[in-house]
Amino acid sequence: MADRQRGTGYEDAAEKTVTLGPAHGPLGRVVHLRHEEVTPEKGATQATTTLRMGKKTVGGDANALLVLRRLSFEATGGHKKKWQAHRPLHEWATASQVGQHDKALLQQVMERRKALLDHWCAPHAIPRSVQRRFPGSAALTPRGCVLRLVLTCEWRLVTGLGLQFGVLDSGMALHGTYGWPVISASTLKGLAATGARLDKAAPERVRELLGDPRPQKAPSPTGPRGRGGVVFLDALPDTRTGLKVHSDTITPHQQPYYTDTMPGAAPAEEPRPPGEHHAPVPVPFLSVSGRLCVDLLGTDPADLDTVGQWLDLAGGEVGGGGRTTAGYGYFTCKPAPAKKAGKGKRS
């Protein structure tokens, strides 16, 4: 549908064209795109596209899990494209910083995490039934320890690139409840393993801290098996600075060649050779920059320091996430200042 309005009686009279495009699926009843073009008598046409819910603009308080993973729009065709399928979602993500405008909510989540860390560091009484069964055992369990690290992106970071939802060919790792950009605990553990390999750490030490068996390796015949001595938590945005979200684009110039030869693709009888005659196909994706908080839990401070060094080594040498060959993913991972770590964080 279109609504045309023309000014009269003034030299700068302009024509305004408004186009509405509902979302696919059940959400299309309440969510739509509003594309507005203003064409003055002199000058270029100015166009804006906004995401609307009824008469209100979808703002930064919306959950990115719904906006980025449950909304899809049909791109307009023809030579004069009003929007592409991904563009309204990326524009919302960069403008709202993927729902990080609610600083109070992020602060509350970090306070709940602090309560968890304080509980981990506090000694706990052993049940009397256990003490009667093992008379020589101590009355209290040993206190745990926590190391908080500050992960600072050197430029930009791409995580969850392979998560495809809706119309987005390239995804982003999001918090499972609030939709903020995060680095998952499994990703951090994989980075620590990479740092251990770069540090040429002993296999027994790696198994002790990161668990056994290791991926693609046989379990140790003598050492204990199971989880490692260090527990990783998801990295959350720093409450002071947060994360800045960027809309970037990669443009493969030999897409048929890469499609035929990529790992996991169906084997082709004769892969198409690369050539400059292939049309480049832009692929948009989201990236972040800024700082995140990384929390490591364990029972030995030396173990946490070692894993923290492995993370810092991996971030500076090979990077994390996708597009590392283009400069994405490199970071530093240093211990947070003592006054910011909270009471009882190290013991």
PDB file of C-alpha atoms in Angstrom, residues 32-300:
ATOM      1  CA  HIS A  32       5.583  -4.367   9.555  1.00  0.00           C
ATOM      2  CA  LEU A  33       8.154  -2.252   7.755  1.00  0.00           C
ATOM      3  CA  ARG A  34       7.511   1.389   6.951  1.00  0.00           C
ATOM      4  CA  HIS A  35       9.533   2.668   4.021  1.00  0.00           C
ATOM      5  CA  GLU A  36       9.331   6.395   3.417  1.00  0.00           C
ATOM      6  CA  GLU A  37      10.790   8.238   0.439  1.00  0.00           C
ATOM      7  CA  VAL A  38      10.871  12.019   0.287  1.00  0.00           C
ATOM      8  CA  THR A  39      11.645  13.483  -3.133  1.00  0.00           C
ATOM      9  CA  PRO A  40      12.237  17.254  -3.139  1.00  0.00           C
ATOM     10  CA  GLU A  41      11.940  19.272  -6.334  1.00  0.00           C
ATOM     11  CA  LYS A  42      15.695  19.760  -6.199  1.00  0.00           C
ATOM     12  CA  GLY A  43      18.083  17.210  -4.784  1.00  0.00           C
ATOM     13  CA  ALA A  44      18.271  13.466  -4.319  1.00  0.00           C
ATOM     14  CA  THR A  45      15.540  11.295  -2.865  1.00  0.00           C
ATOM     15  CA  GLN A  46      15.885  10.590   0.840  1.00  0.00           C
ATOM     16  CA  ALA A  47      14.663   7.180   2.029  1.00  0.00           C
ATOM     17  CA  THR A  48      14.198   5.734   5.519  1.00  0.00           C
ATOM     18  CA  THR A  49      13.022   2.272   6.559  1.00  0.00           C
ATOM     19  CA  THR A  50      11.779   1.619  10.088  1.00  0.00           C
ATOM     20  CA  LEU A  51      10.541  -1.458  11.897  1.00  0.00           C
ATOM     21  CA  ARG A  52       7.105  -0.807  13.356  1.00  0.00           C
ATOM     22  CA  MET A  53       4.755  -2.629  15.713  1.00  0.00           C
ATOM     23  CA  GLY A  54       1.397  -1.033  15.173  1.00  0.00           C
ATOM     24  CA  LYS A  55       1.992   2.698  15.319  1.00  0.00           C
ATOM     25  CA  LYS A  56       5.129   2.447  17.445  1.00  0.00           C
ATOM     26  CA  THR A  57       8.706   2.005  16.295  1.00  0.00           C
ATOM     27  CA  VAL A  58      10.415  -1.159  17.525  1.00  0.00           C
ATOM     28  CA  GLY A  59      13.124   0.168  19.817  1.00  0.00           C
ATOM     29  CA  GLY A  60      16.054  -1.096  21.808  1.00  0.00           C
ATOM     30  CA  ASP A  61      13.858  -2.704  24.459  1.00  0.00           C
ATOM     31  CA  ALA A  62      12.825  -5.436  22.019  1.00  0.00           C
ATOM     32  CA  ASN A  63      14.419  -8.866  22.378  1.00  0.00           C
ATOM     33  CA  ALA A  64      16.876  -9.660  19.610  1.00  0.00           C
ATOM     34  CA  LEU A  65      15.911 -13.345  19.749  1.00  0.00           C
ATOM     35  CA  LEU A  66      12.521 -12.353  18.322  1.00  0.00           C
ATOM     36  CA  VAL A  67      13.629  -9.575  15.997  1.00  0.00           C
ATOM     37  CA  LEU A  68      16.624 -11.273  14.376  1.00  0.00           C
ATOM     38  CA  ARG A  69      15.495 -14.903  14.502  1.00  0.00           C
ATOM     39  CA  ARG A  70      11.713 -14.784  14.143  1.00  0.00           C
ATOM     40  CA  LEU A  71      11.070 -11.930  11.708  1.00  0.00           C
ATOM     41  CA  SER A  72      11.433 -12.088   7.936  1.00  0.00           C
ATOM     42  CA  PHE A  73      10.365  -9.741   5.181  1.00  0.00           C
ATOM     43  CA  GLU A  74      10.101 -10.125   1.457  1.00  0.00           C
ATOM     44  CA  ALA A  75      12.574  -8.011  -0.466  1.00  0.00           C
ATOM     45  CA  THR A  76      11.121  -5.734  -3.108  1.00  0.00           C
ATOM     46  CA  GLY A  77      12.168  -6.470  -6.670  1.00  0.00           C
ATOM     47  CA  GLY A  78      12.904  -4.323  -9.669  1.00  0.00           C
ATOM     48  CA  HIS A  79      15.704  -1.899 -10.303  1.00  0.00           C
ATOM     49  CA  LYS A  80      14.569   0.426  -7.526  1.00  0.00           C
ATOM     50  CA  LYS A  81      14.775  -1.667  -4.364  1.00  0.00           C
ATOM     51  CA  LYS A  82      13.138  -0.124  -1.338  1.00  0.00           C
ATOM     52  CA  TRP A  83      14.703  -2.641   1.035  1.00  0.00           C
ATOM     53  CA  GLN A  84      16.485  -5.946   1.017  1.00  0.00           C
ATOM     54  CA  ALA A  85      15.419  -8.827   3.182  1.00  0.00           C
ATOM     55  CA  HIS A  86      18.181  -8.382   5.756  1.00  0.00           C
ATOM     56  CA  ARG A  87      18.586  -4.617   5.784  1.00  0.00           C
ATOM     57  CA  PRO A  88      15.766  -3.633   8.188  1.00  0.00           C
ATOM     58  CA  LEU A  89      16.944  -6.218  10.713  1.00  0.00           C
ATOM     59  CA  HIS A  90      20.562  -5.084  10.503  1.00  0.00           C
ATOM     60  CA  GLU A  91      19.542  -1.440  10.782  1.00  0.00           C
ATOM     61  CA  TRP A  92      17.552  -2.253  13.913  1.00  0.00           C
ATOM     62  CA  ALA A  93      20.487  -4.232  15.352  1.00  0.00           C
ATOM     63  CA  THR A  94      22.994  -1.396  14.860  1.00  0.00           C
ATOM     64  CA  ALA A  95      20.597   1.320  16.070  1.00  0.00           C
ATOM     65  CA  SER A  96      19.432  -0.565  19.177  1.00  0.00           C
ATOM     66  CA  GLN A  97      22.778  -2.302  19.854  1.00  0.00           C
ATOM     67  CA  VAL A  98      20.790  -5.563  19.969  1.00  0.00           C
ATOM     68  CA  GLY A  99      18.764  -4.617  23.016  1.00  0.00           C
ATOM     69  CA  GLN A 100      21.613  -3.271  25.168  1.00  0.00           C
ATOM     70  CA  HIS A 101      19.867   0.040  25.840  1.00  0.00           C
ATOM     71  CA  ASP A 102      18.405  -1.386  29.048  1.00  0.00           C
ATOM     72  CA  LYS A 103      21.535  -0.943  31.160  1.00  0.00           C
ATOM     73  CA  ALA A 104      19.571  -1.560  34.365  1.00  0.00           C
ATOM     74  CA  LEU A 105      18.644  -5.079  33.231  1.00  0.00           C
ATOM     75  CA  LEU A 106      22.232  -5.881  32.305  1.00  0.00           C
ATOM     76  CA  GLN A 107      23.365  -4.603  35.698  1.00  0.00           C
ATOM     77  CA  GLN A 108      20.814  -6.825  37.449  1.00  0.00           C
ATOM     78  CA  VAL A 109      22.005  -9.871  35.536  1.00  0.00           C
ATOM     79  CA  MET A 110      25.621  -9.124  36.491  1.00  0.00           C
ATOM     80  CA  GLU A 111      24.579  -8.736  40.136  1.00  0.00           C
ATOM     81  CA  ARG A 112      22.941 -12.163  40.037  1.00  0.00           C
ATOM     82  CA  ARG A 113      26.111 -13.588  38.552  1.00  0.00           C
ATOM     83  CA  LYS A 114      28.113 -11.916  41.330  1.00  0.00           C
ATOM     84  CA  ALA A 115      25.885 -13.654  43.888  1.00  0.00           C
ATOM     85  CA  LEU A 116      26.661 -16.970  42.184  1.00  0.00           C
ATOM     86  CA  LEU A 117      30.398 -16.275  42.248  1.00  0.00           C
ATOM     87  CA  ASP A 118      30.292 -15.258  45.917  1.00  0.00           C
ATOM     88  CA  HIS A 119      28.432 -18.475  46.731  1.00  0.00           C
ATOM     89  CA  TRP A 120      31.075 -20.462  44.849  1.00  0.00           C
ATOM     90  CA  CYS A 121      33.857 -18.815  46.846  1.00  0.00           C
ATOM     91  CA  ALA A 122      32.213 -19.405  50.233  1.00  0.00           C
ATOM     92  CA  PRO A 123      32.970 -22.643  52.168  1.00  0.00           C
ATOM     93  CA  HIS A 124      30.040 -25.007  52.615  1.00  0.00           C
ATOM     94  CA  ALA A 125      29.295 -27.347  55.492  1.00  0.00           C
ATOM     95  CA  ILE A 126      29.483 -31.083  54.788  1.00  0.00           C
ATOM     96  CA  PRO A 127      26.343 -33.019  55.845  1.00  0.00           C
ATOM     97  CA  ARG A 128      26.700 -34.854  59.143  1.00  0.00           C
ATOM     98  CA  SER A 129      25.836 -38.159  57.485  1.00  0.00           C
ATOM     99  CA  VAL A 130      28.931 -37.806  55.321  1.00  0.00           C
ATOM    100  CA  GLN A 131      31.064 -36.847  58.321  1.00  0.00           C
ATOM    101  CA  ARG A 132      29.894 -39.943  60.238  1.00  0.00           C
ATOM    102  CA  ARG A 133      30.705 -42.132  57.256  1.00  0.00           C
ATOM    103  CA  PHE A 134      34.110 -40.532  56.799  1.00  0.00           C
ATOM    104  CA  PRO A 135      35.262 -39.497  60.286  1.00  0.00           C
ATOM    105  CA  GLY A 136      38.525 -38.049  59.040  1.00  0.00           C
ATOM    106  CA  SER A 137      36.901 -35.618  56.598  1.00  0.00           C
ATOM    107  CA  ALA A 138      36.814 -31.892  57.237  1.00  0.00           C
ATOM    108  CA  ALA A 139      33.627 -30.225  58.412  1.00  0.00           C
ATOM    109  CA  LEU A 140      33.750 -27.687  55.581  1.00  0.00           C
ATOM    110  CA  THR A 141      34.428 -28.064  51.862  1.00  0.00           C
ATOM    111  CA  PRO A 142      37.375 -26.055  50.530  1.00  0.00           C
ATOM    112  CA  ARG A 143      36.550 -22.644  49.182  1.00  0.00           C
ATOM    113  CA  GLY A 144      36.430 -22.163  45.438  1.00  0.00           C
ATOM    114  CA  CYS A 145      38.039 -19.301  43.558  1.00  0.00           C
ATOM    115  CA  VAL A 146      37.005 -17.126  40.635  1.00  0.00           C
ATOM    116  CA  LEU A 147      38.981 -15.149  38.092  1.00  0.00           C
ATOM    117  CA  ARG A 148      37.288 -12.354  36.184  1.00  0.00           C
ATOM    118  CA  LEU A 149      38.877 -11.387  32.883  1.00  0.00           C
ATOM    119  CA  VAL A 150      38.150  -8.441  30.620  1.00  0.00           C
ATOM    120  CA  LEU A 151      38.096  -9.444  26.955  1.00  0.00           C
ATOM    121  CA  THR A 152      38.800  -6.396  24.789  1.00  0.00           C
ATOM    122  CA  CYS A 153      38.343  -6.615  21.030  1.00  0.00           C
ATOM    123  CA  GLU A 154      41.237  -5.152  19.092  1.00  0.00           C
ATOM    124  CA  TRP A 155      38.862  -4.300  16.257  1.00  0.00           C
ATOM    125  CA  ARG A 156      35.719  -6.339  15.655  1.00  0.00           C
ATOM    126  CA  LEU A 157      34.568  -9.822  16.582  1.00  0.00           C
ATOM    127  CA  VAL A 158      32.203 -12.213  14.800  1.00  0.00           C
ATOM    128  CA  THR A 159      30.625 -15.032  16.815  1.00  0.00           C
ATOM    129  CA  GLY A 160      27.891 -17.441  15.791  1.00  0.00           C
ATOM    130  CA  LEU A 161      28.416 -16.770  12.078  1.00  0.00           C
ATOM    131  CA  GLY A 162      27.022 -20.186  11.191  1.00  0.00           C
ATOM    132  CA  LEU A 163      23.741 -19.679  13.084  1.00  0.00           C
ATOM    133  CA  GLN A 164      21.204 -19.143  10.314  1.00  0.00           C
ATOM    134  CA  PHE A 165      17.688 -18.025  11.209  1.00  0.00           C
ATOM    135  CA  GLY A 166      14.986 -16.585   8.974  1.00  0.00           C
ATOM    136  CA  VAL A 167      16.358 -14.446   6.162  1.00  0.00           C
ATOM    137  CA  LEU A 168      19.780 -13.928   7.735  1.00  0.00           C
ATOM    138  CA  ASP A 169      22.414 -16.045   5.995  1.00  0.00           C
ATOM    139  CA  SER A 170      24.912 -15.238   8.749  1.00  0.00           C
ATOM    140  CA  GLY A 171      23.935 -15.261  12.399  1.00  0.00           C
ATOM    141  CA  MET A 172      25.223 -13.951  15.714  1.00  0.00           C
ATOM    142  CA  ALA A 173      25.644 -15.647  19.087  1.00  0.00           C
ATOM    143  CA  LEU A 174      22.977 -14.236  21.411  1.00  0.00           C
ATOM    144  CA  HIS A 175      22.105 -14.702  25.062  1.00  0.00           C
ATOM    145  CA  GLY A 176      19.469 -17.414  25.354  1.00  0.00           C
ATOM    146  CA  THR A 177      17.120 -15.252  27.452  1.00  0.00           C
ATOM    147  CA  TYR A 178      17.846 -11.571  26.874  1.00  0.00           C
ATOM    148  CA  GLY A 179      19.251 -11.638  23.345  1.00  0.00           C
ATOM    149  CA  TRP A 180      22.476  -9.727  24.039  1.00  0.00           C
ATOM    150  CA  PRO A 181      25.631 -10.518  22.049  1.00  0.00           C
ATOM    151  CA  VAL A 182      27.724 -13.055  23.964  1.00  0.00           C
ATOM    152  CA  ILE A 183      30.650 -15.418  23.560  1.00  0.00           C
ATOM    153  CA  SER A 184      29.504 -18.859  24.621  1.00  0.00           C
ATOM    154  CA  ALA A 185      31.369 -20.836  27.270  1.00  0.00           C
ATOM    155  CA  SER A 186      32.097 -23.605  24.748  1.00  0.00           C
ATOM    156  CA  THR A 187      33.764 -21.072  22.439  1.00  0.00           C
ATOM    157  CA  LEU A 188      35.920 -19.775  25.292  1.00  0.00           C
ATOM    158  CA  LYS A 189      36.939 -23.318  26.215  1.00  0.00           C
ATOM    159  CA  GLY A 190      37.906 -24.010  22.608  1.00  0.00           C
ATOM    160  CA  LEU A 191      39.994 -20.826  22.550  1.00  0.00           C
ATOM    161  CA  ALA A 192      41.714 -21.905  25.764  1.00  0.00           C
ATOM    162  CA  ALA A 193      42.564 -25.250  24.159  1.00  0.00           C
ATOM    163  CA  THR A 194      44.029 -23.387  21.178  1.00  0.00           C
ATOM    164  CA  GLY A 195      46.099 -21.234  23.509  1.00  0.00           C
ATOM    165  CA  ALA A 196      47.329 -24.350  25.302  1.00  0.00           C
ATOM    166  CA  ARG A 197      48.492 -25.792  21.991  1.00  0.00           C
ATOM    167  CA  LEU A 198      50.282 -22.535  21.115  1.00  0.00           C
ATOM    168  CA  ASP A 199      51.867 -22.547  24.568  1.00  0.00           C
ATOM    169  CA  LYS A 200      52.993 -26.161  24.006  1.00  0.00           C
ATOM    170  CA  ALA A 201      51.435 -27.152  27.307  1.00  0.00           C
ATOM    171  CA  ALA A 202      51.821 -30.742  28.479  1.00  0.00           C
ATOM    172  CA  PRO A 203      48.860 -32.959  27.472  1.00  0.00           C
ATOM    173  CA  GLU A 204      48.389 -34.014  31.108  1.00  0.00           C
ATOM    174  CA  ARG A 205      48.087 -30.377  32.154  1.00  0.00           C
ATOM    175  CA  VAL A 206      45.531 -29.671  29.406  1.00  0.00           C
ATOM    176  CA  ARG A 207      43.458 -32.685  30.452  1.00  0.00           C
ATOM    177  CA  GLU A 208      43.655 -31.611  34.073  1.00  0.00           C
ATOM    178  CA  LEU A 209      42.292 -28.131  33.376  1.00  0.00           C
ATOM    179  CA  LEU A 210      40.031 -28.647  30.350  1.00  0.00           C
ATOM    180  CA  GLY A 211      38.843 -32.220  30.837  1.00  0.00           C
ATOM    181  CA  ASP A 212      39.404 -35.628  29.286  1.00  0.00           C
ATOM    182  CA  PRO A 213      38.963 -37.039  26.699  1.00  0.00           C
ATOM    183  CA  ARG A 214      39.942 -34.202  24.419  1.00  0.00           C
ATOM    184  CA  PRO A 215      38.200 -33.784  21.021  1.00  0.00           C
ATOM    185  CA  GLN A 216      39.539 -36.156  18.346  1.00  0.00           C
ATOM    186  CA  LYS A 217      41.970 -37.701  20.822  1.00  0.00           C
ATOM    187  CA  ALA A 218      41.926 -40.939  22.763  1.00  0.00           C
ATOM    188  CA  PRO A 219      41.345 -40.648  26.523  1.00  0.00           C
ATOM    189  CA  SER A 220      44.314 -40.844  28.833  1.00  0.00           C
ATOM    190  CA  PRO A 221      45.012 -44.468  29.867  1.00  0.00           C
ATOM    191  CA  THR A 222      46.151 -43.468  33.362  1.00  0.00           C
ATOM    192  CA  GLY A 223      44.786 -40.056  34.291  1.00  0.00           C
ATOM    193  CA  PRO A 224      41.283 -39.313  35.585  1.00  0.00           C
ATOM    194  CA  ARG A 225      38.548 -38.746  33.031  1.00  0.00           C
ATOM    195  CA  GLY A 226      35.725 -36.265  33.142  1.00  0.00           C
ATOM    196  CA  ARG A 227      35.390 -32.512  33.287  1.00  0.00           C
ATOM    197  CA  GLY A 228      38.402 -30.319  33.881  1.00  0.00           C
ATOM    198  CA  GLY A 229      39.296 -28.279  36.897  1.00  0.00           C
ATOM    199  CA  VAL A 230      38.194 -24.968  35.328  1.00  0.00           C
ATOM    200  CA  VAL A 231      34.569 -24.011  34.638  1.00  0.00           C
ATOM    201  CA  PHE A 232      33.782 -21.439  31.925  1.00  0.00           C
ATOM    202  CA  LEU A 233      30.797 -19.077  31.965  1.00  0.00           C
ATOM    203  CA  ASP A 234      29.384 -17.212  28.968  1.00  0.00           C
ATOM    204  CA  ALA A 235      31.100 -13.881  28.340  1.00  0.00           C
ATOM    205  CA  LEU A 236      28.614 -11.028  28.846  1.00  0.00           C
ATOM    206  CA  PRO A 237      28.856  -7.383  27.700  1.00  0.00           C
ATOM    207  CA  ASP A 238      30.713  -5.098  30.055  1.00  0.00           C
ATOM    208  CA  THR A 239      28.236  -3.074  32.100  1.00  0.00           C
ATOM    209  CA  ARG A 240      30.231   0.150  31.754  1.00  0.00           C
ATOM    210  CA  THR A 241      30.861   0.255  28.010  1.00  0.00           C
ATOM    211  CA  GLY A 242      28.703  -2.487  26.510  1.00  0.00           C
ATOM    212  CA  LEU A 243      29.242  -3.725  22.967  1.00  0.00           C
ATOM    213  CA  LYS A 244      28.833  -1.810  19.733  1.00  0.00           C
ATOM    214  CA  VAL A 245      27.113  -3.710  16.924  1.00  0.00           C
ATOM    215  CA  HIS A 246      28.207  -3.216  13.311  1.00  0.00           C
ATOM    216  CA  SER A 247      26.638  -4.241  10.005  1.00  0.00           C
ATOM    217  CA  ASP A 248      29.379  -5.556   7.711  1.00  0.00           C
ATOM    218  CA  THR A 249      29.468  -7.255   4.325  1.00  0.00           C
ATOM    219  CA  ILE A 250      31.641  -9.910   2.733  1.00  0.00           C
ATOM    220  CA  THR A 251      31.608 -10.181  -1.069  1.00  0.00           C
ATOM    221  CA  PRO A 252      32.877 -13.518  -2.439  1.00  0.00           C
ATOM    222  CA  HIS A 253      34.038 -13.093  -6.037  1.00  0.00           C
ATOM    223  CA  GLN A 254      34.232 -16.791  -6.952  1.00  0.00           C
ATOM    224  CA  GLN A 255      31.185 -18.155  -5.171  1.00  0.00           C
ATOM    225  CA  PRO A 256      30.636 -21.189  -7.485  1.00  0.00           C
ATOM    226  CA  TYR A 257      34.201 -22.373  -6.869  1.00  0.00           C
ATOM    227  CA  TYR A 258      33.929 -21.974  -3.105  1.00  0.00           C
ATOM    228  CA  THR A 259      30.519 -23.674  -3.094  1.00  0.00           C
ATOM    229  CA  ASP A 260      31.864 -26.739  -4.926  1.00  0.00           C
ATOM    230  CA  THR A 261      35.027 -27.072  -2.832  1.00  0.00           C
ATOM    231  CA  MET A 262      33.926 -26.074   0.660  1.00  0.00           C
ATOM    232  CA  PRO A 263      34.187 -28.745   3.389  1.00  0.00           C
ATOM    233  CA  GLY A 264      30.993 -30.726   3.798  1.00  0.00           C
ATOM    234  CA  ALA A 265      29.639 -29.867   0.348  1.00  0.00           C
ATOM    235  CA  ALA A 266      28.302 -32.608  -1.922  1.00  0.00           C
ATOM    236  CA  PRO A 267      31.207 -33.918  -4.015  1.00  0.00           C
ATOM    237  CA  ALA A 268      31.087 -32.572  -7.555  1.00  0.00           C
ATOM    238  CA  GLU A 269      32.393 -34.539 -10.512  1.00  0.00           C
ATOM    239  CA  GLU A 270      34.338 -31.517 -11.699  1.00  0.00           C
ATOM    240  CA  PRO A 271      34.386 -28.407  -9.477  1.00  0.00           C
ATOM    241  CA  ARG A 272      33.846 -25.191 -11.334  1.00  0.00           C
ATOM    242  CA  PRO A 273      37.145 -23.307 -11.587  1.00  0.00           C
ATOM    243  CA  PRO A 274      37.459 -19.820 -10.100  1.00  0.00           C
ATOM    244  CA  GLY A 275      37.013 -16.970 -12.507  1.00  0.00           C
ATOM    245  CA  GLU A 276      36.542 -13.213 -12.453  1.00  0.00           C
ATOM    246  CA  HIS A 277      33.484 -13.578 -14.702  1.00  0.00           C
ATOM    247  CA  HIS A 278      31.476 -14.876 -11.739  1.00  0.00           C
ATOM    248  CA  ALA A 279      29.163 -12.224 -10.330  1.00  0.00           C
ATOM    249  CA  PRO A 280      30.108 -11.210  -6.743  1.00  0.00           C
ATOM    250  CA  VAL A 281      27.379 -11.966  -4.221  1.00  0.00           C
ATOM    251  CA  PRO A 282      27.394  -9.699  -1.118  1.00  0.00           C
ATOM    252  CA  VAL A 283      26.739 -11.529   2.150  1.00  0.00           C
ATOM    253  CA  PRO A 284      25.844  -9.244   5.090  1.00  0.00           C
ATOM    254  CA  PHE A 285      26.679 -10.148   8.678  1.00  0.00           C
ATOM    255  CA  LEU A 286      26.795  -8.563  12.127  1.00  0.00           C
ATOM    256  CA  SER A 287      29.916  -8.007  14.213  1.00  0.00           C
ATOM    257  CA  VAL A 288      30.665  -6.448  17.602  1.00  0.00           C
ATOM    258  CA  SER A 289      33.401  -4.371  19.180  1.00  0.00           C
ATOM    259  CA  GLY A 290      34.067  -3.404  22.765  1.00  0.00           C
ATOM    260  CA  ARG A 291      34.605  -5.337  25.982  1.00  0.00           C
ATOM    261  CA  LEU A 292      33.108  -8.434  27.579  1.00  0.00           C
ATOM    262  CA  CYS A 293      33.396  -9.970  31.042  1.00  0.00           C
ATOM    263  CA  VAL A 294      34.770 -13.527  31.228  1.00  0.00           C
ATOM    264  CA  ASP A 295      34.409 -15.483  34.481  1.00  0.00           C
ATOM    265  CA  LEU A 296      36.414 -18.639  35.237  1.00  0.00           C
ATOM    266  CA  LEU A 297      35.619 -20.863  38.236  1.00  0.00           C
ATOM    267  CA  GLY A 298      37.852 -23.434  39.888  1.00  0.00           C
ATOM    268  CA  THR A 299      39.512 -24.539  43.111  1.00  0.00           C
ATOM    269  CA  ASP A 300      43.116 -23.508  42.427  1.00  0.00           C
TER     270      ASP A 300
END
